[in-house]
Coordinates of C-alpha atoms and ligand atoms in Angstrom, one line a residue:
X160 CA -43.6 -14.3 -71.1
X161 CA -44.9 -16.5 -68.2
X162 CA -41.1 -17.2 -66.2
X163 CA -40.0 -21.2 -66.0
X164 CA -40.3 -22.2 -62.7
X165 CA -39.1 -26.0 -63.3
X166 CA -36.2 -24.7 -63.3
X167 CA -34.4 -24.7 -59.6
X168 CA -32.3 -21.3 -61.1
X169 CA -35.1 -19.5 -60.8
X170 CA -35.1 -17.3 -57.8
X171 CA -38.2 -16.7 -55.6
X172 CA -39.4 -14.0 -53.1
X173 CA -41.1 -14.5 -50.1
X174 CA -42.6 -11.2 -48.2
X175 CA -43.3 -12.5 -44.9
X176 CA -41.1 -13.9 -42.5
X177 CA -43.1 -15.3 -40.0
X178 CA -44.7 -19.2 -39.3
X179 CA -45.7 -19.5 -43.1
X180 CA -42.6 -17.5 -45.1
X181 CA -40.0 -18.9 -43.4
X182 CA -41.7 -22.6 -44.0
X183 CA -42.2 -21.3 -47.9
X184 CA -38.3 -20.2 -48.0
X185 CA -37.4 -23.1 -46.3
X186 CA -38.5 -25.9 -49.0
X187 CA -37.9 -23.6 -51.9
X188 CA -33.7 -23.5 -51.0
X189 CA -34.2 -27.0 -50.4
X190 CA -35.4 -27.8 -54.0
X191 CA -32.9 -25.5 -55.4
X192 CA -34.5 -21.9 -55.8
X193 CA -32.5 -19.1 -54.9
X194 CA -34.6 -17.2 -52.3
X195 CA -35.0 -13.7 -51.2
X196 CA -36.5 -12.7 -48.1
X197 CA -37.9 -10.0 -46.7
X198 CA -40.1 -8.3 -44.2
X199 CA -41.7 -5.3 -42.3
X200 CA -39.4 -6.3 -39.0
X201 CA -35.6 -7.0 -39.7
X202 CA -35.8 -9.2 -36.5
X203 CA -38.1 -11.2 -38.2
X204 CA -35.9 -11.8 -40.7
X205 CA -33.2 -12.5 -39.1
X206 CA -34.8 -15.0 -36.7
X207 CA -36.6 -16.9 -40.3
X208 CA -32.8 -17.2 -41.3
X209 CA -31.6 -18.9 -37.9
X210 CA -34.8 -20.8 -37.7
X211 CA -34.2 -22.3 -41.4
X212 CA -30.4 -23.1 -40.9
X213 CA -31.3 -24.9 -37.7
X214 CA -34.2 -27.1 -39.6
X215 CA -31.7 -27.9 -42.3
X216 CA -28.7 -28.5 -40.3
X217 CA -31.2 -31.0 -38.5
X218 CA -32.3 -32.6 -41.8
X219 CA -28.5 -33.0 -42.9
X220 CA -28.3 -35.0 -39.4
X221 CA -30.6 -36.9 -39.7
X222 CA -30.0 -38.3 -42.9
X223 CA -32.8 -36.2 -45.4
X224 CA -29.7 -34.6 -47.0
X225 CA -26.2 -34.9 -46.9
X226 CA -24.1 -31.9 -44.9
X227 CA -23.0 -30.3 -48.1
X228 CA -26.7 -29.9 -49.6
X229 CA -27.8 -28.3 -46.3
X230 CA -25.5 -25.8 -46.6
X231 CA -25.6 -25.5 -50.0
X232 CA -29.5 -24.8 -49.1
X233 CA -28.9 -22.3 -46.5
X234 CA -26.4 -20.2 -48.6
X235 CA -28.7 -19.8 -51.4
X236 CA -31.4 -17.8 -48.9
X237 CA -30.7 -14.0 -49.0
X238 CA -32.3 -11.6 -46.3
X239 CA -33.1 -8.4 -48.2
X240 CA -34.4 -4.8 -47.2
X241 CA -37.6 -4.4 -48.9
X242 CA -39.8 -4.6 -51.9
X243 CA -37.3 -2.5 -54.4
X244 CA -34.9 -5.9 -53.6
X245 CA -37.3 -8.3 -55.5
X246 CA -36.4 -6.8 -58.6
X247 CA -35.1 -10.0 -60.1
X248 CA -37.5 -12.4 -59.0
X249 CA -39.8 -14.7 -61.3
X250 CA -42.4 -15.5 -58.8
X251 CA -43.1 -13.8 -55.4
X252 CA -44.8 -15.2 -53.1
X253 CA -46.9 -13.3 -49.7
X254 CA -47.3 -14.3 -46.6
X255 CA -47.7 -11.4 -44.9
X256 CA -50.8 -10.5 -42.3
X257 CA -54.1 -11.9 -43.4
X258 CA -55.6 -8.4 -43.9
X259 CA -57.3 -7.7 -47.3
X260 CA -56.6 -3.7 -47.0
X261 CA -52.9 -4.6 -46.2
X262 CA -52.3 -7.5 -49.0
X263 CA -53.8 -5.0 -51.5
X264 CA -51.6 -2.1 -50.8
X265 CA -48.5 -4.4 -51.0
X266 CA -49.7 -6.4 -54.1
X267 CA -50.3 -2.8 -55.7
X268 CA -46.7 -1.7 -54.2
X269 CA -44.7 -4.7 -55.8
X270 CA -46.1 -4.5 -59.2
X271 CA -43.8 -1.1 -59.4
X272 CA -41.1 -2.9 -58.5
X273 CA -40.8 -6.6 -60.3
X274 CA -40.6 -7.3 -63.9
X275 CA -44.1 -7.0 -65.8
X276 CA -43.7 -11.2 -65.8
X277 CA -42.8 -12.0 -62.9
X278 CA -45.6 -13.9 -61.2
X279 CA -47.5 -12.7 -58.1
X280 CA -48.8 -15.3 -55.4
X281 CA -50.2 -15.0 -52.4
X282 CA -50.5 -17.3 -49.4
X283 CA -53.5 -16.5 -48.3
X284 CA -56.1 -19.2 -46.0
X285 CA -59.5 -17.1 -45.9
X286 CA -59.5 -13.9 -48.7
X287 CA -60.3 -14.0 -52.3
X288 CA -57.8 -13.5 -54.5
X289 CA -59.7 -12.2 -57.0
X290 CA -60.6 -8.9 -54.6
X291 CA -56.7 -9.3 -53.7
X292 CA -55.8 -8.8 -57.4
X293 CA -58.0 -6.1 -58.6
X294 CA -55.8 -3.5 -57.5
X295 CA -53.0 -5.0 -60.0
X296 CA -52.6 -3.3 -63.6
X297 CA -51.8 -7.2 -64.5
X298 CA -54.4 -8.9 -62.5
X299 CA -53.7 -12.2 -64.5
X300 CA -50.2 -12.8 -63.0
X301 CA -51.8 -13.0 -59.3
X302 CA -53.0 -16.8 -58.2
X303 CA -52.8 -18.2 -54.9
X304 CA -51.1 -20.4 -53.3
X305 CA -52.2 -21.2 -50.3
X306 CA -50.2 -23.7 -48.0
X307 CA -50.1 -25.7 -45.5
X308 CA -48.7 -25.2 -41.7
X309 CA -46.2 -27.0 -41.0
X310 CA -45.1 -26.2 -44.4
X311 CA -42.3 -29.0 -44.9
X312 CA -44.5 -31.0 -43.3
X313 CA -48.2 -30.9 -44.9
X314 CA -47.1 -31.3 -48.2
X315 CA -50.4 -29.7 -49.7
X316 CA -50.3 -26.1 -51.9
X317 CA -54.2 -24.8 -53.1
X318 CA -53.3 -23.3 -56.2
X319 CA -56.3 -20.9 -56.4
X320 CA -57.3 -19.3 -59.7
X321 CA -58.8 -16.0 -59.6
X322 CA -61.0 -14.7 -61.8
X323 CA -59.0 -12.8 -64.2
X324 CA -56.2 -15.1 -63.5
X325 CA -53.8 -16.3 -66.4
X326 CA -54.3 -20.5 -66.5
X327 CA -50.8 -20.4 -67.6
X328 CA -49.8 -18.7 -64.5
X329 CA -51.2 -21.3 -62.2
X330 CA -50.0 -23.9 -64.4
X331 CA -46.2 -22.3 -64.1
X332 CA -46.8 -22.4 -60.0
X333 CA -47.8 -26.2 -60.4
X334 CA -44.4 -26.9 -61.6
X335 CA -42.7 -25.1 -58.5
X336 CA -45.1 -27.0 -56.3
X337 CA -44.1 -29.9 -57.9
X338 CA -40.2 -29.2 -57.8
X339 CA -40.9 -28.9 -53.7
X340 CA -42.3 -32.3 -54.1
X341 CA -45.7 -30.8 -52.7
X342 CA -48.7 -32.1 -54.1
X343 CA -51.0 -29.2 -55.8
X344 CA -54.2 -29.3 -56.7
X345 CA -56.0 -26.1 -59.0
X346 CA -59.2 -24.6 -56.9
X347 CA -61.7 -21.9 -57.8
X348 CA -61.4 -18.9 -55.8
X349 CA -64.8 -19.5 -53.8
X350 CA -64.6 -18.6 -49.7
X351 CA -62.2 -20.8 -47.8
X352 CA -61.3 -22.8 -51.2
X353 CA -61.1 -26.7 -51.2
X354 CA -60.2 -28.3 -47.9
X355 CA -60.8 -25.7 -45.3
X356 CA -64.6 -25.8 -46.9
X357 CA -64.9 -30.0 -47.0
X358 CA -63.2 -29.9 -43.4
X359 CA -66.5 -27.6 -42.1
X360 CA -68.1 -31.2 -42.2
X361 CA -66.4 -32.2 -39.8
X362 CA -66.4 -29.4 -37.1
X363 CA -70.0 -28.0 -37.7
X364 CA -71.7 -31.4 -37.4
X365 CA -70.1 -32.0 -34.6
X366 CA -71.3 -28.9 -33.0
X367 CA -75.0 -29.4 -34.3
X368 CA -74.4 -32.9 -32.4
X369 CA -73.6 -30.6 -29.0
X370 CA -76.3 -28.1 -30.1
X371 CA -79.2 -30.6 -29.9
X372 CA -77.4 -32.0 -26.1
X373 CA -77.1 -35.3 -27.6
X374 CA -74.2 -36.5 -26.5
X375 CA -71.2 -34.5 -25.1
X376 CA -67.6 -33.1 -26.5
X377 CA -65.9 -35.9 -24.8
X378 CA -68.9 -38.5 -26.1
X379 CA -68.5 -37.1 -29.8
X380 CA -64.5 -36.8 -29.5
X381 CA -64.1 -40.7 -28.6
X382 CA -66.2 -41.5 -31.1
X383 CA -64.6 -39.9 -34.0
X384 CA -61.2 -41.6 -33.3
X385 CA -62.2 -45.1 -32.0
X386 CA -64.9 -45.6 -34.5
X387 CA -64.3 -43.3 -37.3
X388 CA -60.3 -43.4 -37.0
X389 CA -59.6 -40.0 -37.1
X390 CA -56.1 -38.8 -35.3
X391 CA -57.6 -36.1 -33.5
X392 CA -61.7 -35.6 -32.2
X393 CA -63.2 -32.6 -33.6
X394 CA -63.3 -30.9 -29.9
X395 CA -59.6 -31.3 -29.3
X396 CA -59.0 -29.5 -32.8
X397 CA -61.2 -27.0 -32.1
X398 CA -58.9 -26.6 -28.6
X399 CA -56.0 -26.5 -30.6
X400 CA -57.0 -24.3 -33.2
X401 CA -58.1 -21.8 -30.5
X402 CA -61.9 -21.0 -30.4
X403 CA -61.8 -17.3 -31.0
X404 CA -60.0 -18.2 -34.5
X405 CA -62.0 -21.2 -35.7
X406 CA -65.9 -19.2 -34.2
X407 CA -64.8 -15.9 -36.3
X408 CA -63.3 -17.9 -39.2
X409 CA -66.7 -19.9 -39.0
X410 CA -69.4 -16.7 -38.7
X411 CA -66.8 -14.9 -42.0
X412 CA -67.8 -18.4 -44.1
X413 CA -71.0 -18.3 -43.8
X414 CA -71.6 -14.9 -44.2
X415 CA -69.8 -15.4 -47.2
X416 CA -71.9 -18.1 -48.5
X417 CA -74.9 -16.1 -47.8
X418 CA -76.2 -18.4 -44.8
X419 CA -75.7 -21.8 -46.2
X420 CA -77.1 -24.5 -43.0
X421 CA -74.3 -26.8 -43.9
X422 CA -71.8 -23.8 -42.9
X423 CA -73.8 -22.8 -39.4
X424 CA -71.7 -21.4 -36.6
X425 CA -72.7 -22.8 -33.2
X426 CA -74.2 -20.2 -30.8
X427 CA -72.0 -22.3 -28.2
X428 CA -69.0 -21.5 -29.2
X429 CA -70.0 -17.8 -29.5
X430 CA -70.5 -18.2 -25.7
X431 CA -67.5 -20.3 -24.9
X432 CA -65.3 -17.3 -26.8
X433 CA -67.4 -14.7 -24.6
X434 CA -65.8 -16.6 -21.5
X435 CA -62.3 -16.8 -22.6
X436 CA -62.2 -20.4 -22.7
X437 CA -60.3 -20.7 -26.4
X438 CA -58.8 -23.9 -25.6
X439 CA -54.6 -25.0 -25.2
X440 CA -53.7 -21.2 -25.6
X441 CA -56.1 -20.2 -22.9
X442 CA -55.4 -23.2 -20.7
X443 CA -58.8 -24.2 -21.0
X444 CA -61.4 -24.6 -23.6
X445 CA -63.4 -27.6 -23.9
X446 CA -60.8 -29.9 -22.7
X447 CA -58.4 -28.6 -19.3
X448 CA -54.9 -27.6 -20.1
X449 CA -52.3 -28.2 -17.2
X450 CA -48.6 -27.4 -18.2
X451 CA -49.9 -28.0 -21.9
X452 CA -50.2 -31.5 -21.6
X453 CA -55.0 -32.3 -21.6
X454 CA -56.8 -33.5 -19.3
X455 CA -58.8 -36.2 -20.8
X456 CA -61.9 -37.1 -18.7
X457 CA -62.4 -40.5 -17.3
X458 CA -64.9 -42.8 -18.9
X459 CA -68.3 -43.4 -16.5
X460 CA -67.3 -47.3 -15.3
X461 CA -69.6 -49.6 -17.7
X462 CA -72.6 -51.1 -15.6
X463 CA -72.1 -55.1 -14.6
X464 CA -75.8 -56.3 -14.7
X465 CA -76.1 -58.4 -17.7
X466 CA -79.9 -58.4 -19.3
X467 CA -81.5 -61.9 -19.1
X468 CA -81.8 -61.7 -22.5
X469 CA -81.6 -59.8 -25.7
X470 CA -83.0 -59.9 -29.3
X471 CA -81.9 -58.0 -32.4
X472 CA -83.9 -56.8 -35.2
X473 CA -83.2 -58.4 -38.5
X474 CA -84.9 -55.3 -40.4
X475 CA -81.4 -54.4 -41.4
X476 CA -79.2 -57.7 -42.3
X477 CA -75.8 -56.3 -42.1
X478 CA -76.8 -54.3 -38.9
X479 CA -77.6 -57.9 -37.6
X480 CA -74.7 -59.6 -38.7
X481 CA -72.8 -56.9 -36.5
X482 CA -74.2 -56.9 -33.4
X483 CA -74.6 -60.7 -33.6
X484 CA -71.2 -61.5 -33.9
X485 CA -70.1 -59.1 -31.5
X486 CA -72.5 -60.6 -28.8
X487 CA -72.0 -64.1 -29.9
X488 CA -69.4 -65.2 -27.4
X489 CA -71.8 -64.2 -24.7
X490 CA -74.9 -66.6 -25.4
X491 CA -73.6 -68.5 -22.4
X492 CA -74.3 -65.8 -20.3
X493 CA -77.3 -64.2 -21.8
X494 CA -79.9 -65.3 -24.3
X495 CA -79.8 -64.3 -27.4
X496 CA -83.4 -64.7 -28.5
X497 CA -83.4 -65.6 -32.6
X498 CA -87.6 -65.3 -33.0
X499 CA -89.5 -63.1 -35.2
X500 CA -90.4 -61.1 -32.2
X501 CA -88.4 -60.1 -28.7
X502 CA -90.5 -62.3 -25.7
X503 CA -91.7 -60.3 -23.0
X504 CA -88.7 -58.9 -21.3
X505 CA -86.0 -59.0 -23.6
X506 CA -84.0 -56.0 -24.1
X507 CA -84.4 -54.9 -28.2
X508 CA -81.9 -53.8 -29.9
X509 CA -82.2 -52.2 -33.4
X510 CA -79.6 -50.8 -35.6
X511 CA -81.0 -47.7 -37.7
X512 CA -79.2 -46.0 -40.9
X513 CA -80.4 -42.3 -40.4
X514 CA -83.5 -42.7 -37.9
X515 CA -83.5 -42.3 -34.6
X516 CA -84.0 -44.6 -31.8
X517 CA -87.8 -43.3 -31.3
X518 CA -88.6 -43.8 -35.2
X519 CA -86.9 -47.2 -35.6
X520 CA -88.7 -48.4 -32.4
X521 CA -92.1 -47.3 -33.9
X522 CA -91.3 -48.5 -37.3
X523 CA -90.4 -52.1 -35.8
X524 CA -93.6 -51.9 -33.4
X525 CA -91.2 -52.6 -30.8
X526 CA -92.0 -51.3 -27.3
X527 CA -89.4 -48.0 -26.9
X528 CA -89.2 -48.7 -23.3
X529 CA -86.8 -51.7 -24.1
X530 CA -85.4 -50.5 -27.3
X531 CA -81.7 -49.5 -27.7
X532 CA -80.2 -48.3 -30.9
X533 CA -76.7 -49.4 -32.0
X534 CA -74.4 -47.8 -34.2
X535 CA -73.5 -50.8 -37.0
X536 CA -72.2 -48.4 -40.1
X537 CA -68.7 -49.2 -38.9
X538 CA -66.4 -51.4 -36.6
X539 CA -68.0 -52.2 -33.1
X540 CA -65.0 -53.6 -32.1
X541 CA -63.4 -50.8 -30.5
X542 CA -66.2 -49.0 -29.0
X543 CA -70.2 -49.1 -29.6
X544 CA -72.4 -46.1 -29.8
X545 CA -75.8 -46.9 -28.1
X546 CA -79.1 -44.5 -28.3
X547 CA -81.9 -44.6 -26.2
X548 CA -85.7 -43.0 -26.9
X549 CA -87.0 -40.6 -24.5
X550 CA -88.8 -43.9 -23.1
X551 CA -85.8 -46.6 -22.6
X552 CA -85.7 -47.5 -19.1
X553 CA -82.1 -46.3 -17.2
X554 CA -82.1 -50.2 -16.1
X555 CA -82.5 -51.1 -19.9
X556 CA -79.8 -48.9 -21.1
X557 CA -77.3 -50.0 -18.0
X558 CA -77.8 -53.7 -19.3
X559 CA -77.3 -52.5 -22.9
X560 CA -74.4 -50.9 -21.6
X561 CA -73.2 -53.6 -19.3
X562 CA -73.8 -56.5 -22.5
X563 CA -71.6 -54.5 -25.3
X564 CA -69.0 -54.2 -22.2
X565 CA -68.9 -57.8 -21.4
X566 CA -68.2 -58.2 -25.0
X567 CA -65.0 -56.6 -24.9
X568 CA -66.0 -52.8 -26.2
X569 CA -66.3 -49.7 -24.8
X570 CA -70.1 -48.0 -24.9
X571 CA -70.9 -44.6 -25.8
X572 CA -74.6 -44.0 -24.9
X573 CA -75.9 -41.2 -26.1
X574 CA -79.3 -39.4 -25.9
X575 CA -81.6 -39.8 -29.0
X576 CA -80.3 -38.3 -32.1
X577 CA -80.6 -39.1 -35.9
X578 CA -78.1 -40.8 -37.2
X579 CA -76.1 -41.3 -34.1
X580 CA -72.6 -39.6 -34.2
X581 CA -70.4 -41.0 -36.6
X582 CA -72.8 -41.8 -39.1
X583 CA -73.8 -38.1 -38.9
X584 CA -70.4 -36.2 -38.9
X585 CA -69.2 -38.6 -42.0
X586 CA -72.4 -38.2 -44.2
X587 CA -71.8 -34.4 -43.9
X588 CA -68.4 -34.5 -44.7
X589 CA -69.0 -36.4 -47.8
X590 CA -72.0 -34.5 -48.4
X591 CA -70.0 -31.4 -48.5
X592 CA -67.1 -32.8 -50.5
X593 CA -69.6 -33.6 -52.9
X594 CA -71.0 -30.0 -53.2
X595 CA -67.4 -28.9 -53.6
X596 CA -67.2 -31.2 -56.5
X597 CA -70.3 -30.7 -58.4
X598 CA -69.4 -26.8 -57.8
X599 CA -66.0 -27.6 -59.6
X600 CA -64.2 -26.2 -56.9
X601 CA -61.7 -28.8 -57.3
X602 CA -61.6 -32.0 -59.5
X603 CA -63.1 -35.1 -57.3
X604 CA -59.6 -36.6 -57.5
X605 CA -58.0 -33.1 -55.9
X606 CA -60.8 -32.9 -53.6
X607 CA -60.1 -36.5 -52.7
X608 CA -56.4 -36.1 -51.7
X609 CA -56.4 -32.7 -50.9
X610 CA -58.5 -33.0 -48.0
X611 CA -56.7 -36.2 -47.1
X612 CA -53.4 -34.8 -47.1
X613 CA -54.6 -31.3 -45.5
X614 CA -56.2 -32.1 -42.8
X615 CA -54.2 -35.2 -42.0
X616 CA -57.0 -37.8 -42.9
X617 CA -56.4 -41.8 -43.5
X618 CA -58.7 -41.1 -46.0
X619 CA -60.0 -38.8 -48.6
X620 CA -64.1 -37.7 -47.9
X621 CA -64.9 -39.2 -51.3
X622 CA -62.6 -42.4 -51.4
X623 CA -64.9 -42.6 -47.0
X624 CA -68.1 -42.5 -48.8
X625 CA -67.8 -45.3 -51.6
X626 CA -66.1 -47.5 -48.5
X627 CA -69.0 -46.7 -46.7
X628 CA -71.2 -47.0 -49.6
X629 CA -72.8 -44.1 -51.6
X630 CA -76.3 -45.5 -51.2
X631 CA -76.2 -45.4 -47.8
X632 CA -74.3 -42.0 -47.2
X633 CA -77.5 -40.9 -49.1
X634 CA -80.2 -42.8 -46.9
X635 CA -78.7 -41.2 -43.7
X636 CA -78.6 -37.8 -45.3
X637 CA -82.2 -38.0 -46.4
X638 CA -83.4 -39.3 -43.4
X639 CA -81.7 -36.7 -41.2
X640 CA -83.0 -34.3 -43.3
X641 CA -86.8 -35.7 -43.0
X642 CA -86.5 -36.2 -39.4
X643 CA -84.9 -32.8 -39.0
X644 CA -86.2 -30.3 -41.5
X645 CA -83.1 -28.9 -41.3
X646 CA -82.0 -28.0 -44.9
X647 CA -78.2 -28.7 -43.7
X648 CA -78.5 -32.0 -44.7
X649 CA -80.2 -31.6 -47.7
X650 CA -78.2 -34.1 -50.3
X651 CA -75.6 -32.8 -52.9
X652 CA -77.5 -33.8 -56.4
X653 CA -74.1 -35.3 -57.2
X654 CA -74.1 -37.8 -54.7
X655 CA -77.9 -38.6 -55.5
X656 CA -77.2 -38.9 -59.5
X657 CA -73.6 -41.4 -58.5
X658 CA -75.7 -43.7 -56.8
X659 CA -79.1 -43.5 -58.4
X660 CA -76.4 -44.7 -61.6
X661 CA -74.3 -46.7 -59.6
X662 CA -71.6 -44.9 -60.0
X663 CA -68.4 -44.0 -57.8
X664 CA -68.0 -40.5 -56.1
X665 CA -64.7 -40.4 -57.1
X666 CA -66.2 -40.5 -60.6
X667 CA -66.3 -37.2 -62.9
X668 CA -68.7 -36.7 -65.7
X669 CA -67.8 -39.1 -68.0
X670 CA -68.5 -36.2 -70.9
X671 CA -65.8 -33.9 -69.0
Ligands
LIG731 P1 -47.2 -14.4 -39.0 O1 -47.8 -13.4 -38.1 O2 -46.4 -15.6 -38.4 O3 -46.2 -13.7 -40.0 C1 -46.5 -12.6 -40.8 C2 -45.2 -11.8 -41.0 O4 -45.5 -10.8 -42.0 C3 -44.7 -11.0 -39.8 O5 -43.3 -11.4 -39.6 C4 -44.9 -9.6 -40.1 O6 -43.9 -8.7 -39.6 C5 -44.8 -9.6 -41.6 N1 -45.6 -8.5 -42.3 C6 -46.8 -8.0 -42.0 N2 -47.1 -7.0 -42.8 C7 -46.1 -6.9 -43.7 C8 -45.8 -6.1 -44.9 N3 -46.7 -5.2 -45.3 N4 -44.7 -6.3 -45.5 C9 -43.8 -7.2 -45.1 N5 -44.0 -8.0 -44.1 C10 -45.1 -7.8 -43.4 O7 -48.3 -14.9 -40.0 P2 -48.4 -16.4 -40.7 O8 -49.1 -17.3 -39.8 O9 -47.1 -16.8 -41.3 O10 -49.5 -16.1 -41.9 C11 -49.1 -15.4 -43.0 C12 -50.2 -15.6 -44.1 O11 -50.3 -17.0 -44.4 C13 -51.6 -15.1 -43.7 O12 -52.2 -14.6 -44.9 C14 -52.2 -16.3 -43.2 O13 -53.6 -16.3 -43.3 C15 -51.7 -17.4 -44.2 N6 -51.7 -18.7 -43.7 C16 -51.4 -19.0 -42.4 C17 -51.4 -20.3 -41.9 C18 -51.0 -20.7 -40.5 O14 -51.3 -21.8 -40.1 N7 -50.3 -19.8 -39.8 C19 -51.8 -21.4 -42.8 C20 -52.0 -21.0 -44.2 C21 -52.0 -19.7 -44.6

């Protein structure tokens, strides 16, 4: 019979006592479950049990729980000696080394040790637990469960279903996730699951952006948190993650899904790693580290010269509306020209949805020596992202530069590039989410929150496209991909059916 775990008398064994264990031991005593640990290094161990007492001794002060929960918490860990000690447990959980050879020849070990129900789980970010499970004589009891680092923190749990795993198993592993007061959500067991896979949006984008020498790690970095709002730019992550982890974890994925563009590694960070610069741990990856604390770059001083005067394509209304309310308070200043067509010398600016500066120019018939691009999918509050074609004049994009300035922003300019930068990095990331849904990796709801709460979003990828607006997610996909001929951005069929229906991409099948 598959073992209760609603209940908090149920007791739990971690194997592993190192960043992840200890974090999995800590909010299972919390919640009630008596917890044995154990590992390979009795210093290990015995450290995880100092560590834990210290976290909830620091919880009790602060007010999370009172003095006589904490220690009620800490006296219902055990340290035990080994596998043979796990005896009584009804789920065990791994969090041991992230080797496949090793997981299987501990996974194979245990099952001569537990009860025939008690449920296996393992912890791990990147290997299939399918291939983990085979070795088991009861390969239904093994699921994942694969959390999140800081683990009373990111209050995430993948709970991956392998293929010969028992549903009833994952669904008994829900209930201790939800007894934590972690949110889980049920993936397939495809490479790198649910939210590490969405999340490759967001970092190989950003690297196809530095590929091409569009713009540069700074560039794309203040971009993605003044305009797009995320906590952290995709360069500093990758400095934080450490490039020789994310660059292997990134060549294993692909390889996995049999060369899939969307998933490309970046031959620049192969050479980055080749030179040692991983990033924080190495004191210097793309950013430079001094006593931990980044160096952030300073911004190139905006230009003063202010354009006589300025006119801005209508070909897209809301684009318009944008940069016409921006620039309004200015029209004292400079003129803002309101024909048909720009007058000799003013300085044109266009807002494209997918095309680059060069296309939209041509497209408009405007001369590309005076045509700037700006970036209206979002706010231009903050900051503006400008593009220039290979013809705009350096005095044309200094004014440009100087005008969005005076109006109280900062300026990104940028070399010309389809689809800017933001546009770009979030039409992948939904793009992928929606792959991940339509392969029912996850449901769109899971993959929604899931990706939120795991890698520490304001928003979920799906809930960011129908803000943005599916339709036009879809125009900037198809006409990065036509501009391109990459077949990276080739879009997901279910993002093309939702808005061919009008439908939301939070939406399931309706049938399902
Ligand atoms: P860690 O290196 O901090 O700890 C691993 C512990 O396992 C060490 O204390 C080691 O002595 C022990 N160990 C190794 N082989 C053992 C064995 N055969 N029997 C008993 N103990 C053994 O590693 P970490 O970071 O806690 O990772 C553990 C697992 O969790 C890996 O599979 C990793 O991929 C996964 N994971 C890690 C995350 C992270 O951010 N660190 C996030 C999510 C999953």
């Amino acid at each position: 019979m598959i073992p209760d775990l609603d209940s908090p008398g149920a007791t739990i064994g971690v194997i592993g006592a190192g960043t992840m264990g200890r974090g999995i031991a800590q909010v299972a005593v919390t919640a009630g479950y008596s917890v044995l640990l154990t590992d390979l290094s009795s210093a290990a161990t015995e450290d995880a049990a100092i560590f834990i007492a210290a976290m909830l001794r620091r919880a009790a002060e602060k007010g999370l729980m009172s003095a006589e929960e904490g220690e009620a918490a800490i006296g219902r860990l055990q340290l035990v000696p080994g596998l043979k000690a796990l005896k009584a447990c009804e789920m065990v959980v791994e969090a041991i080394v992230e080797d496949l050879d090793a997981k299987r020849k501990l996974f194979a070990e245990l099952e001569t040790t537990v009860s025939k129900d008690c449920i296996l789980a393992s912890n791990t970010s990147a290997l299939s637990i399918t291939a983990i499970a085979v070795v088991c004589e009861r390969p239904g009891r093994v699921v994942g469960a694969h959390f999140f680092n800081p683990v009373p923190l990111m209050k995430l749990v993948e709970i991956v279903d392998g293929e010969n795993s028992d549903p009833a198993v994952g669904d008994a592993v829900a209930a201790f996730v939800a007894r934590i007061g972690h949110r889980g959500v049920r993936v397939k067991d495809a490479p790198l699951f649910l939210v590490n896979h969405v999340g490759r949006g967001y970092s190989t984008e950003s690297l196809a952006i530095l590929d091409e020498g569009a713009a540069t790690p700074f560039d794309i970095d203040r971009v993605m948190t003044d305009v797009a709002g995320f906590r952290m730019g995709p360069f500093e992550l990758f400095d934080l993650t450490a490039l020789d982890v994310s660059h292997r974890s990134m060549e294993s994925s692909f390889d996995q899904f049999y060369g899939e563009p969307r998933l490309r590694p970046s031959t620049v960070l192969q050479r980055r790693m080749n030179a040692g610069l991983f990033g924080r741990k190495s004191g210097r990856g793309f950013y430079v580290y001094s006593d931990g604390k980044i160096e952030r770059p300073e911004e190139p001083p905006a230009p003063s010269v202010l354009p006589a005067s300025v006119w801005i394509s209508s070909a897209d209304p809301d684009g318009f509306k944008k940069v016409h309310a921006r620039l309004e308070g200015l029209a004292g200043k400079v003129g803002i020209e309101s024909a048909e067509r720009p007058s000799r010398d003013a300085l044109s600016l266009v807002t494209p949805l997918g095309n680059d500066a060069t296309t939209q120019a041509l497209a408009e018939n405007l001369d590309p020596a005076r045509t700037i691009a700006v970036d209206t999918l979002l706010s231009l509050e903050t900051r503006v992202t400008l593009m220039t074609t290979p013809a705009t004049t350096s005095r044309n994009r200094d004014e440009a530069r100087a005008l969005f300035a005076a109006a109280g922003s900062k300026v990104t300019a940028i070399a010309d590039c389809a689809g800017f930068i933001a546009p770009r990095i979030l039409a992948s990331l939904v793009n992928i989410a929606c792959v991940v849904a339509q392969q029912g990796i996850g449901t769109p709801d899971d993959i929604d929150e899931a990706v939120r709460i795991g890698r520490g979003y304001r928003k979920g990828p799906l809930t960011l496209g129908d803000e943005i607006g599916p339709g036009r997610i879809l125009t900037i996909l198809q006409r990065l991909h036509h501009l391109t001929g990459d077949p990276r951005y080739r879009p997901s069929p279910w993002l093309r059916r939702r808005v061919q229906l009008g439908l939301s991409l939070k939406a399931p099948d309706a049938a399902n």
